[in-house]
mmCIF file of C-alpha atoms in Angstrom:
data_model
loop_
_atom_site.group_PDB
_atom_site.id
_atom_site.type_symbol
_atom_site.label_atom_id
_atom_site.label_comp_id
_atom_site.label_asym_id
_atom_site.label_seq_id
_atom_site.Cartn_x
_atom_site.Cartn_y
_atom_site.Cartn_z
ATOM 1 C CA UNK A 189 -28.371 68.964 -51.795
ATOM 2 C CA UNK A 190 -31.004 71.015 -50.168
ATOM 3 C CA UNK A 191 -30.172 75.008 -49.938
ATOM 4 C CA UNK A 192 -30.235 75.224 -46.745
ATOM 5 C CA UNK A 193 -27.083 72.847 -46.716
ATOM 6 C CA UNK A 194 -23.608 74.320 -45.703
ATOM 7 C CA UNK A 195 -21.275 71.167 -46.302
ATOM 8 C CA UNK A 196 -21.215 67.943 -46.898
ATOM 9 C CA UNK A 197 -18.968 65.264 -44.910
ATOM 10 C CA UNK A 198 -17.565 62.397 -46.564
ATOM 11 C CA UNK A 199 -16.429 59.790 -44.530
ATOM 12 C CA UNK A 200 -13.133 59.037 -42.936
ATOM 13 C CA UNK A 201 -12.032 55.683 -43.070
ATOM 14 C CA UNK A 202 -8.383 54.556 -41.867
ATOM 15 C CA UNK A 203 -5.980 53.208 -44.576
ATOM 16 C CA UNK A 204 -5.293 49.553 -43.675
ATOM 17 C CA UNK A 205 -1.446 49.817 -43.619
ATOM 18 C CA UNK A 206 1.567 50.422 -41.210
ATOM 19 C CA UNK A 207 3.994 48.348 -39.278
ATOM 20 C CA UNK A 208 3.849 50.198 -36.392
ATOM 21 C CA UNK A 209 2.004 49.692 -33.173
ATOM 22 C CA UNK A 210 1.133 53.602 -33.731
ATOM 23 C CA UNK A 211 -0.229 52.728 -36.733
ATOM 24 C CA UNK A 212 -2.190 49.843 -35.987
ATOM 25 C CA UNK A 213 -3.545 51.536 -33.041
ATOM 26 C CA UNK A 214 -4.969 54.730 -35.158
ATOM 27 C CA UNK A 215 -6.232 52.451 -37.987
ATOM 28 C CA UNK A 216 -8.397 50.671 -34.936
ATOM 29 C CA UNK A 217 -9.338 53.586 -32.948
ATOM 30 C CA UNK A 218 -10.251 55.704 -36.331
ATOM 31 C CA UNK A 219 -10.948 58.492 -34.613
ATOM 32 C CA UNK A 220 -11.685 60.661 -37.315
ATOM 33 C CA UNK A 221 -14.612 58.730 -38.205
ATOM 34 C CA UNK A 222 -17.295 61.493 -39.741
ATOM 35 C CA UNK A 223 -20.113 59.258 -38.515
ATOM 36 C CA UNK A 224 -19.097 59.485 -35.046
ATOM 37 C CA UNK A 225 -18.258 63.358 -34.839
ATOM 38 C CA UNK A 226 -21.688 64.376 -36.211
ATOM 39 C CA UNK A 227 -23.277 62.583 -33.897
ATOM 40 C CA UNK A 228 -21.432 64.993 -31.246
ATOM 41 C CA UNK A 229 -24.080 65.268 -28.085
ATOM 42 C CA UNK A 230 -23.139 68.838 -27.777
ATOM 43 C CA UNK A 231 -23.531 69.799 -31.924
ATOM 44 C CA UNK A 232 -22.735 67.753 -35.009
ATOM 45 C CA UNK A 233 -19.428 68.739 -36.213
ATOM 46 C CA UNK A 234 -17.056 67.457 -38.837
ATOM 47 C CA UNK A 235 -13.884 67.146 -39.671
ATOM 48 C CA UNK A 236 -11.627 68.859 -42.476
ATOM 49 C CA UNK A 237 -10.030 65.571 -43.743
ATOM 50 C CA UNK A 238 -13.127 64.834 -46.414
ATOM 51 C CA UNK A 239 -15.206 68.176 -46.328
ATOM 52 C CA UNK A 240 -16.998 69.674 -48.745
ATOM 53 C CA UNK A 241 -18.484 73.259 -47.978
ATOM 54 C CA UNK A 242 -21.120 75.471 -50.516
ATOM 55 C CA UNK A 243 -19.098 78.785 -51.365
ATOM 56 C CA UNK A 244 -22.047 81.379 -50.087
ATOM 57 C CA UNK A 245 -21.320 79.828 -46.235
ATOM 58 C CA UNK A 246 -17.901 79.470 -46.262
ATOM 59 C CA UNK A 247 -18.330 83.168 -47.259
ATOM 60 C CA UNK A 248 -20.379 83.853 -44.971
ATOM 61 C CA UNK A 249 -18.724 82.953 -41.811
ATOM 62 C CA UNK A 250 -15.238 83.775 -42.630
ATOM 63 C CA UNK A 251 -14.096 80.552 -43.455
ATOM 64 C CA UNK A 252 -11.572 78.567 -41.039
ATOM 65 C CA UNK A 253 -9.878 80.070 -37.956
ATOM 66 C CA UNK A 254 -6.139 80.432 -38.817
ATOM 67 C CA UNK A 255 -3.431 80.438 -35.894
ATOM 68 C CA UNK A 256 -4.785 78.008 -33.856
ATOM 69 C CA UNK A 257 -3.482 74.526 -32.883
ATOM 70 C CA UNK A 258 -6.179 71.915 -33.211
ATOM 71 C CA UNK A 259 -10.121 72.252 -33.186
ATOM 72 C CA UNK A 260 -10.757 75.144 -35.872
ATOM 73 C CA UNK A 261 -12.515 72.276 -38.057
ATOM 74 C CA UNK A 262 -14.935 71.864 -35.248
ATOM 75 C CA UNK A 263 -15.130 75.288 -34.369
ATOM 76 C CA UNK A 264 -15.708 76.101 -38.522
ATOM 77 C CA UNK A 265 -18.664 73.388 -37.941
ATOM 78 C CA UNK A 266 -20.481 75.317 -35.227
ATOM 79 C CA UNK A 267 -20.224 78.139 -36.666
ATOM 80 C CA UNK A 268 -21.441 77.336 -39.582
ATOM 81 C CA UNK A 269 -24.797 75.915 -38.183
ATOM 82 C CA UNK A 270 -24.960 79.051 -35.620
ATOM 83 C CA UNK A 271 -25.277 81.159 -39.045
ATOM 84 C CA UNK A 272 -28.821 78.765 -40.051
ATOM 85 C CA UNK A 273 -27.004 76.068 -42.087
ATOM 86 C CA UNK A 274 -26.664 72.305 -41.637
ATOM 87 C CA UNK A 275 -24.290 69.755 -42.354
ATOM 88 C CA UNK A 276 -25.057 66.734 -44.157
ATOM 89 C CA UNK A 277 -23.337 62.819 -44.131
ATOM 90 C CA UNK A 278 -22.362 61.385 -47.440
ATOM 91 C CA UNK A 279 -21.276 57.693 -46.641
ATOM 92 C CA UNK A 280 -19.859 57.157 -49.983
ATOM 93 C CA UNK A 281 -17.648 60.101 -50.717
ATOM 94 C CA UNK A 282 -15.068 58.048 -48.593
ATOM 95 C CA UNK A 283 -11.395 59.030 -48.475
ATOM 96 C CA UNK A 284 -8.500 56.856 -46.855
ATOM 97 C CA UNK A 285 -6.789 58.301 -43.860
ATOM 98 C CA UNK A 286 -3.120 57.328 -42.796
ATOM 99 C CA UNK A 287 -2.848 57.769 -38.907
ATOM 100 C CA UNK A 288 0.338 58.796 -37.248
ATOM 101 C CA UNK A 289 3.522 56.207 -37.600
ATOM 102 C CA UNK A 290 5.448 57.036 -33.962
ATOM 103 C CA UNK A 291 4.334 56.879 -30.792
ATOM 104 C CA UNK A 292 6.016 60.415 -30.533
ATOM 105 C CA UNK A 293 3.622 61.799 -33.261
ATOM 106 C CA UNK A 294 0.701 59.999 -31.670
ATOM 107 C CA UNK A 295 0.823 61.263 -28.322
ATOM 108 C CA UNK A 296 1.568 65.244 -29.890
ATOM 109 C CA UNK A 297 -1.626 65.107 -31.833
ATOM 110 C CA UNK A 298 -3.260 63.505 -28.714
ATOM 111 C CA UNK A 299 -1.860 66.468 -26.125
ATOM 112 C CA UNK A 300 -3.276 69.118 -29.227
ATOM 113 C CA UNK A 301 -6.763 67.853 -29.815
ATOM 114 C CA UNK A 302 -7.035 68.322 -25.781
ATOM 115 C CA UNK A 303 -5.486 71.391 -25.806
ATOM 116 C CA UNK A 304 -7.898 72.258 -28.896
ATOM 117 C CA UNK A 305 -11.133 70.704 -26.683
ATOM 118 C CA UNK A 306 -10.322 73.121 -23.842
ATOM 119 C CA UNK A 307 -10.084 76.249 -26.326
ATOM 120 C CA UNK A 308 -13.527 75.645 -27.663
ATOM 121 C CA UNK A 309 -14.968 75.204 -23.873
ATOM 122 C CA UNK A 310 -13.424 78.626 -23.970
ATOM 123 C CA UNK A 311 -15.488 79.934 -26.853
ATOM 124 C CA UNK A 312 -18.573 77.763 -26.382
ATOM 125 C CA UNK A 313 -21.315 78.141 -23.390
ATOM 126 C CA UNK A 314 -22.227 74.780 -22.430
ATOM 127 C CA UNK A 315 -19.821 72.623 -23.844
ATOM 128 C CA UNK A 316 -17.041 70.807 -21.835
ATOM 129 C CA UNK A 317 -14.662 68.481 -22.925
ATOM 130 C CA UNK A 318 -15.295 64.961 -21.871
ATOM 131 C CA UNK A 319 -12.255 63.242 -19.894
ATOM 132 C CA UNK A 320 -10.879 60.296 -21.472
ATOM 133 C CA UNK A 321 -11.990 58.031 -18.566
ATOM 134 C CA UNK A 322 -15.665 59.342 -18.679
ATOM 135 C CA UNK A 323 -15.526 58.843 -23.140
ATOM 136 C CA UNK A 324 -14.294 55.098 -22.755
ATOM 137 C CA UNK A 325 -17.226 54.416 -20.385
ATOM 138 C CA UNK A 326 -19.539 55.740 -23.128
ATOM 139 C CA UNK A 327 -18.088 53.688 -25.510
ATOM 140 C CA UNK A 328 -18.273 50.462 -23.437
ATOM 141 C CA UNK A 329 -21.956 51.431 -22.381
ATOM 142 C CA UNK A 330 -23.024 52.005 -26.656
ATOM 143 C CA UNK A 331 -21.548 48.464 -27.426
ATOM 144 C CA UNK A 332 -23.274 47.021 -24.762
ATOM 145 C CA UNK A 333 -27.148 48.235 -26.252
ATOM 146 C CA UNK A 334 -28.241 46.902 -29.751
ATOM 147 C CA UNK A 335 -28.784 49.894 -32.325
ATOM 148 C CA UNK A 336 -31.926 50.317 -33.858
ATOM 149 C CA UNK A 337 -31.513 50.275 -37.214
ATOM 150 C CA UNK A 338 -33.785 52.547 -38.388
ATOM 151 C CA UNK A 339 -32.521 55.402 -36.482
ATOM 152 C CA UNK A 340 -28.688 54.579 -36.517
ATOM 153 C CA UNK A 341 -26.501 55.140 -39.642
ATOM 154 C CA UNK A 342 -24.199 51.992 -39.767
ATOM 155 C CA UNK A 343 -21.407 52.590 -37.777
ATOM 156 C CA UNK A 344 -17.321 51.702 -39.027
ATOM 157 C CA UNK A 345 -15.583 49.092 -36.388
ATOM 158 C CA UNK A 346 -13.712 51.362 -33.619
ATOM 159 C CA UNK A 347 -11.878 51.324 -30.293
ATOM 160 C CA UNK A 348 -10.373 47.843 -30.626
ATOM 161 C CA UNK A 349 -8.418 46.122 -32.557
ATOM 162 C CA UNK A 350 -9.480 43.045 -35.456
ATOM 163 C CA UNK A 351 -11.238 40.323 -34.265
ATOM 164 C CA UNK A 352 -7.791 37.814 -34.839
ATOM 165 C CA UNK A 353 -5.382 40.128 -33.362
ATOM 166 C CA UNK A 354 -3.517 38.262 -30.712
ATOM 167 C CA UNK A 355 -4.000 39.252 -26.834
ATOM 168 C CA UNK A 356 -0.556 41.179 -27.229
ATOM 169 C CA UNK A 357 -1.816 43.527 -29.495
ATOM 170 C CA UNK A 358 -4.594 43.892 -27.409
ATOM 171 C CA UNK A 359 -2.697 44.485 -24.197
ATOM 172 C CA UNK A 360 -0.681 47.053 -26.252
ATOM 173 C CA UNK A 361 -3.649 49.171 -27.241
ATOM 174 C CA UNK A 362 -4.920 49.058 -23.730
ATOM 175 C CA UNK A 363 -1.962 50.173 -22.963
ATOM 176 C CA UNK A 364 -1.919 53.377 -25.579
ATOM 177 C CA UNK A 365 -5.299 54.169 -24.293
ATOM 178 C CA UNK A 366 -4.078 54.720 -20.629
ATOM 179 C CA UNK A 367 -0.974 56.296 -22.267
ATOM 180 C CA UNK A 368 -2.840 59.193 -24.224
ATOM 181 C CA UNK A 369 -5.605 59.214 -21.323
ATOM 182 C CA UNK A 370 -2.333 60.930 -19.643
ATOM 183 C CA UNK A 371 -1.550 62.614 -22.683
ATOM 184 C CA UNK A 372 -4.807 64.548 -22.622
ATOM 185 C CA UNK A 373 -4.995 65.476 -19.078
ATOM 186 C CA UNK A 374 -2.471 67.234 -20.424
ATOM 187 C CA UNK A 375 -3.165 68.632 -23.246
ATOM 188 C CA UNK A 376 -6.185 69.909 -21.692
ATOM 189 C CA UNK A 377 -4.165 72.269 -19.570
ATOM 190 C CA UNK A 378 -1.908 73.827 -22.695
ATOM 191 C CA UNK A 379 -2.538 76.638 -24.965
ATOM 192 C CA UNK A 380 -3.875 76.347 -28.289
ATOM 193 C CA UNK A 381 -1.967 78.126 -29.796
ATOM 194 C CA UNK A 382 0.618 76.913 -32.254
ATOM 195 C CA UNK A 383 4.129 76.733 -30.809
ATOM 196 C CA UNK A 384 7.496 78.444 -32.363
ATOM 197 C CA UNK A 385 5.505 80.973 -34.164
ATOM 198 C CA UNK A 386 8.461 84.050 -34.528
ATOM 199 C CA UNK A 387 8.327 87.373 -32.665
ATOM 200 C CA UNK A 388 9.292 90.679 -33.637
ATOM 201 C CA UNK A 389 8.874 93.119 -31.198
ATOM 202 C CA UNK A 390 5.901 95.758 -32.330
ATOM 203 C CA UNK A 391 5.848 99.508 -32.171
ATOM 204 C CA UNK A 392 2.119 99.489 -31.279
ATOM 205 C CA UNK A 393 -0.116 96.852 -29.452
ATOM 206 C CA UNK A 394 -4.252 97.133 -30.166
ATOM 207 C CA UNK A 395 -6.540 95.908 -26.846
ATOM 208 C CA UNK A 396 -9.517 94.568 -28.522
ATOM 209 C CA UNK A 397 -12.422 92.577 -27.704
ATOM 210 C CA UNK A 398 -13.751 90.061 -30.670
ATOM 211 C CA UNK A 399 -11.420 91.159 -33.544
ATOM 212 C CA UNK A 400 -11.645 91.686 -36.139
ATOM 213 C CA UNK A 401 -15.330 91.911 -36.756
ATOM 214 C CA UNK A 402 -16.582 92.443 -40.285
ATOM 215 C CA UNK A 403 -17.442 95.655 -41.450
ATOM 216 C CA UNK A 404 -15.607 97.034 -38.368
ATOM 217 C CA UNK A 405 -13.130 100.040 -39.345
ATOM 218 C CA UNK A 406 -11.614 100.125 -36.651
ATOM 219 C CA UNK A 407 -9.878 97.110 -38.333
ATOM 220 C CA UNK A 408 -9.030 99.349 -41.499
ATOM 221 C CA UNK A 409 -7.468 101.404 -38.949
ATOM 222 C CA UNK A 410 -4.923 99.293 -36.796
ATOM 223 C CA UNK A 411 -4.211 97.619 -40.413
ATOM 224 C CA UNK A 412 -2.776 101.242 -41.280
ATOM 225 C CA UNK A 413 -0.290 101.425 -38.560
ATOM 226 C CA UNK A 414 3.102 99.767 -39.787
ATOM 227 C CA UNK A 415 4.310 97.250 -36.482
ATOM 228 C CA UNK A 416 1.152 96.708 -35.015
ATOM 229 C CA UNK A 417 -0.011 94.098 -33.118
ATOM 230 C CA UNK A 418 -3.357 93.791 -31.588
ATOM 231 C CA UNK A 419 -3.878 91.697 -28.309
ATOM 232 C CA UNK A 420 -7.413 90.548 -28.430
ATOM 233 C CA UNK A 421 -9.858 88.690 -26.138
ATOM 234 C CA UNK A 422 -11.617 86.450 -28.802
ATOM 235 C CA UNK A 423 -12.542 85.455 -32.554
ATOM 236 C CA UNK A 424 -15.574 87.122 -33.829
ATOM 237 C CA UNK A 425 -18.558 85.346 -34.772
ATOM 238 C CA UNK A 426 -18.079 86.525 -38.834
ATOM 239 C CA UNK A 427 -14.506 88.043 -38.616
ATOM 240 C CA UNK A 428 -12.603 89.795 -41.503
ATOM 241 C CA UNK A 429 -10.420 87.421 -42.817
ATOM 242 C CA UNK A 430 -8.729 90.022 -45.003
ATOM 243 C CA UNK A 431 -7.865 92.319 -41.651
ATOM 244 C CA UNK A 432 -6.988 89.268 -39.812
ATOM 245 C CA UNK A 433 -3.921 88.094 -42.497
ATOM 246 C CA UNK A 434 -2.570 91.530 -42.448
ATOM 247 C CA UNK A 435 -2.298 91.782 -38.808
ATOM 248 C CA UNK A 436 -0.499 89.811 -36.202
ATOM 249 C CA UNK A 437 -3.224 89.126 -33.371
ATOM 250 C CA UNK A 438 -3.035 86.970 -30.205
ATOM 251 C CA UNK A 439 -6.077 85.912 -28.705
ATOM 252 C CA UNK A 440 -6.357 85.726 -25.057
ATOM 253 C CA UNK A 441 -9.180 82.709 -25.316
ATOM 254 C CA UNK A 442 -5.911 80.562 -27.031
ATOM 255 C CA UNK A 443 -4.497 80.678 -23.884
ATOM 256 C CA UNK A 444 -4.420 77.348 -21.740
ATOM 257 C CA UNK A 445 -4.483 77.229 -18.309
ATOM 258 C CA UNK A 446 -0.374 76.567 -17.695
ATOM 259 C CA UNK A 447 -0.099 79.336 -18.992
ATOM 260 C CA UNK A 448 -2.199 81.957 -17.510
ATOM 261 C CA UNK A 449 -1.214 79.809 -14.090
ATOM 262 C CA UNK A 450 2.959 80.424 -15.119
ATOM 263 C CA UNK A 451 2.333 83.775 -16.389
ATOM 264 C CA UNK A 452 0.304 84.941 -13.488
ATOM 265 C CA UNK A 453 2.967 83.581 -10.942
ATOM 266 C CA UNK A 454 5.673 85.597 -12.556
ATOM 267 C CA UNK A 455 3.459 88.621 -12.428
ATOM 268 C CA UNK A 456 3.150 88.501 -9.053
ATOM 269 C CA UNK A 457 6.846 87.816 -8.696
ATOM 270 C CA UNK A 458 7.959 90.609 -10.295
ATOM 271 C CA UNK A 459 5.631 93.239 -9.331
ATOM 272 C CA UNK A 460 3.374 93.024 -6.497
ATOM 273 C CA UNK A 461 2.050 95.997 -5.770
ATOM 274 C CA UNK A 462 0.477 96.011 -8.989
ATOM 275 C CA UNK A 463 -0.991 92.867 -8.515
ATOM 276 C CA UNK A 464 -2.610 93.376 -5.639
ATOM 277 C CA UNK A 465 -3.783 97.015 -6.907
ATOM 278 C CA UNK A 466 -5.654 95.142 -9.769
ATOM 279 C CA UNK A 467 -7.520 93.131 -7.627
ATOM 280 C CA UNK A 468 -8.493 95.430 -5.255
ATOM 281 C CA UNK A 469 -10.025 97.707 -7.911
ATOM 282 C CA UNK A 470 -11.360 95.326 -10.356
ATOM 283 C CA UNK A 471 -15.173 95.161 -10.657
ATOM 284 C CA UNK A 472 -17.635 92.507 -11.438
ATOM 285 C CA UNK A 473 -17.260 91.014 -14.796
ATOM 286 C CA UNK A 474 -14.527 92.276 -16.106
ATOM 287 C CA UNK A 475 -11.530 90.128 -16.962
ATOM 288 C CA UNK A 476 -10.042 88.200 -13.947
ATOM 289 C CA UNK A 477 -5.676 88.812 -13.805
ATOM 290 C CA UNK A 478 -5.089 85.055 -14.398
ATOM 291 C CA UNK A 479 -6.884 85.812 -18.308
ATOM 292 C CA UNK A 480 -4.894 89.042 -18.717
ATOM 293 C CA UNK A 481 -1.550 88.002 -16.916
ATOM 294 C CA UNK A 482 -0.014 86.243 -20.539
ATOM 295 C CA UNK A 483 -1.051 89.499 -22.362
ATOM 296 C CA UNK A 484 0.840 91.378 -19.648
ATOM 297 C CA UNK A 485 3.963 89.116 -20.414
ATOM 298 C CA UNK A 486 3.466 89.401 -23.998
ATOM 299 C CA UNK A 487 3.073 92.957 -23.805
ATOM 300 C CA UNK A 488 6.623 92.889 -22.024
ATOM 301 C CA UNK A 489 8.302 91.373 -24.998
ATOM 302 C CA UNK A 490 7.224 94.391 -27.374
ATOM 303 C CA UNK A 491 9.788 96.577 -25.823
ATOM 304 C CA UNK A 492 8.694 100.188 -25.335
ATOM 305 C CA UNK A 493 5.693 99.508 -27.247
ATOM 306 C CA UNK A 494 2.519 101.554 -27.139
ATOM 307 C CA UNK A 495 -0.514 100.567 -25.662
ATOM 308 C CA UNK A 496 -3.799 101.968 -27.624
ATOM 309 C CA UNK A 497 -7.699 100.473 -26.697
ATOM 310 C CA UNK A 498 -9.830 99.621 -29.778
ATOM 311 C CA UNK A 499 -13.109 99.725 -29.000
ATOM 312 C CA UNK A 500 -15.784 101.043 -26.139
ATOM 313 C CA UNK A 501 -15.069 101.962 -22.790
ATOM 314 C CA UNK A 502 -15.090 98.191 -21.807
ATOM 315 C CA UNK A 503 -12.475 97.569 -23.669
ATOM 316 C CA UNK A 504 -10.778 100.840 -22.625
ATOM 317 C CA UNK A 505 -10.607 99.658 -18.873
ATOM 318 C CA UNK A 506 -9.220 96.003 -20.116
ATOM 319 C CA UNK A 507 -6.881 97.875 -21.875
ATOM 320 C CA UNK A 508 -5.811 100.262 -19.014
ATOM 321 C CA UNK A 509 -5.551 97.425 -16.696
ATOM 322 C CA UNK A 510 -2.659 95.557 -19.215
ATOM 323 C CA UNK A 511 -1.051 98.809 -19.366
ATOM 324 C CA UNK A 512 -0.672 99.205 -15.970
ATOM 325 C CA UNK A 513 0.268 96.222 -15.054
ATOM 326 C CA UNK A 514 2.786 96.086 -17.701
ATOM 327 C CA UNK A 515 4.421 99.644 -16.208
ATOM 328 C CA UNK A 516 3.912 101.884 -19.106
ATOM 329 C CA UNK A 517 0.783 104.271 -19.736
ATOM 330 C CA UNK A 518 -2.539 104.049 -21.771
ATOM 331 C CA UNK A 519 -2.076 105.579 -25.064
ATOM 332 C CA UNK A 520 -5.342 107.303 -26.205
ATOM 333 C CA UNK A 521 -4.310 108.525 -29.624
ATOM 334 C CA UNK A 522 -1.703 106.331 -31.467
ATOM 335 C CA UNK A 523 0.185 108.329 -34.341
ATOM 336 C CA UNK A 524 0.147 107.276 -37.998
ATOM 337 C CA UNK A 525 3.725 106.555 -39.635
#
């Protein structure tokens, strides 16, 4: 393995098993196929199933995104080559993957890799997730050219079912594909962040921008404060990950549209004046209310809470604007317990 290799991906094949049309279906599809994701047009990625990553770059970048629904496998990928390393294909490292057995299951994990799509076209300039209608064209349009062998890897059977199945089971995955084409319209729409985490109410909430950044003490010093919580607008390129396990931190970029569109409506409910304050005075590039609006209702849960800025001046007025729309005051100089 060259050095300037961050992981290695083994490939993903489906375990031939299952009774269920769910089954069947995912063992077809196999849509974790490591082939297929590096060959992503935006950036190779890979997924965690059969991964294999040298210590110094997992190091280096932090490792894996924790808290987030779907995607942080992908996201771990791009990161990784944004900080100069590559990811390499190993065919034969192969490891047997057993799809989902419901139809329930199925069309969960189908709402939260959308949901986990639209959270990286969040994070990532450039990239936007596909619809399922405009994917299934692509897929029709590659098995209609022959490959060239000598620049294609050979590629595992996918997106339809063995060549004896009977035109039932072929009606049926037709069928699922329209079904989780719904699925991830969505999905695309929902947050990705994971649901029925548990809430206690904090005595302090942190406005930060991309937290927590390495080396930043300003980490050191919201880790100090006992019931803190820090509301923050994105993940850091190379974050902390010793900051981020002692902390409890929601990221505005986890937010999905349903719910910036819900939590903006009851904002405007509830208190309109302030509403319409906040977008008379905001100013070019900063935030817009539909990205702040679940922080607001967040904020709201925290009870009398405190609300302290951690970082510059841009972050200040972010932070200003969520404590004013929330009704309580900007707290320059949170006290130490």
């Amino acid at each position: 393995m060259a050095d300037d290799v961050g992981a290695l991906a083994g490939e993903v094949v489906a375990l031939l098993e299952g009774d269920t049309l769910a089954a069947r279906y995912g063992s077809a599809r196999n849509f974790l196929s490591q082939q297929a994701h590096l060959s992503h047009p935006y950036r190779p990625r890979a997924v965690a199933a059969n991964l294999l990553v040298r210590r110094a770059a997992f190091e280096q970048i932090g490792g894996f995104y924790e808290g987030v629904r779907a995607a942080e496998d992908t996201d771990f990928s791009w990161r990784l080559q944004q900080a100069g390393w590559k990811l390499e294909l190993r065919r034969s490292a192969k490891v047997e993957h057993r799809y989902r057995a419901t139809l329930r299951e199925l069309r969960r994990q189908w709402r939260g890799y959308a949901a986990g799509r639209a959270w990286l076209a969040r994070r990532y300039d450039g990239f936007e997730p596909d619809p399922a209608v405009a994917r299934a064209f692509g897929r029709l349009v590659a098995r209609s050219r022959r490959a060239d062998p000598s620049r294609m890897l050979p590629a595992p059977r996918r997106g339809a079912p063995s060549v004896d199945a009977s035109r039932l089971e072929r009606g049926r995955y037709l069928a699922l594909d329209a079904l989780l084409s719904a699925e991830e319209l969505a999905g695309l729409v929902l947050s990705n962040r994971p649901v029925g985490r548990p809430r206690a109410a904090a005595a302090v909430v942190f406005v930060a921008d991309r937290f927590p950044a390495r080396g930043d003490p300003l980490g050191e010093y919201a880790r100090a404060l006992d019931g803190a919580r820090v509301e923050a607008a994105a993940r850091p390129e190379f974050p902390d990950p010793a900051v981020a396990g002692a902390l409890r931190i929601d990221y505005r970029e986890d937010d999905g549209i349903a719910t910036r569109a819900v939590s903006l409506a009851a904002l405007v409910a509830r208190h309109p004046v302030r509403v319409a304050g906040d977008v008379l005075s905001r100013r070019s590039g900063e935030p817009p209310l539909s990205a702040l609006a679940p922080a607001v209702r967040r904020l709201a849960h925290d009870g009398r809470a405190r609300v302290h800025a951690l970082g510059g001046s841009e972050t200040r007025v972010t932070a200003r604007r969520i404590a004013h729309l929330a009704g309580r005051p900007l707290d320059e100089a949170p006290r130490r317990r």
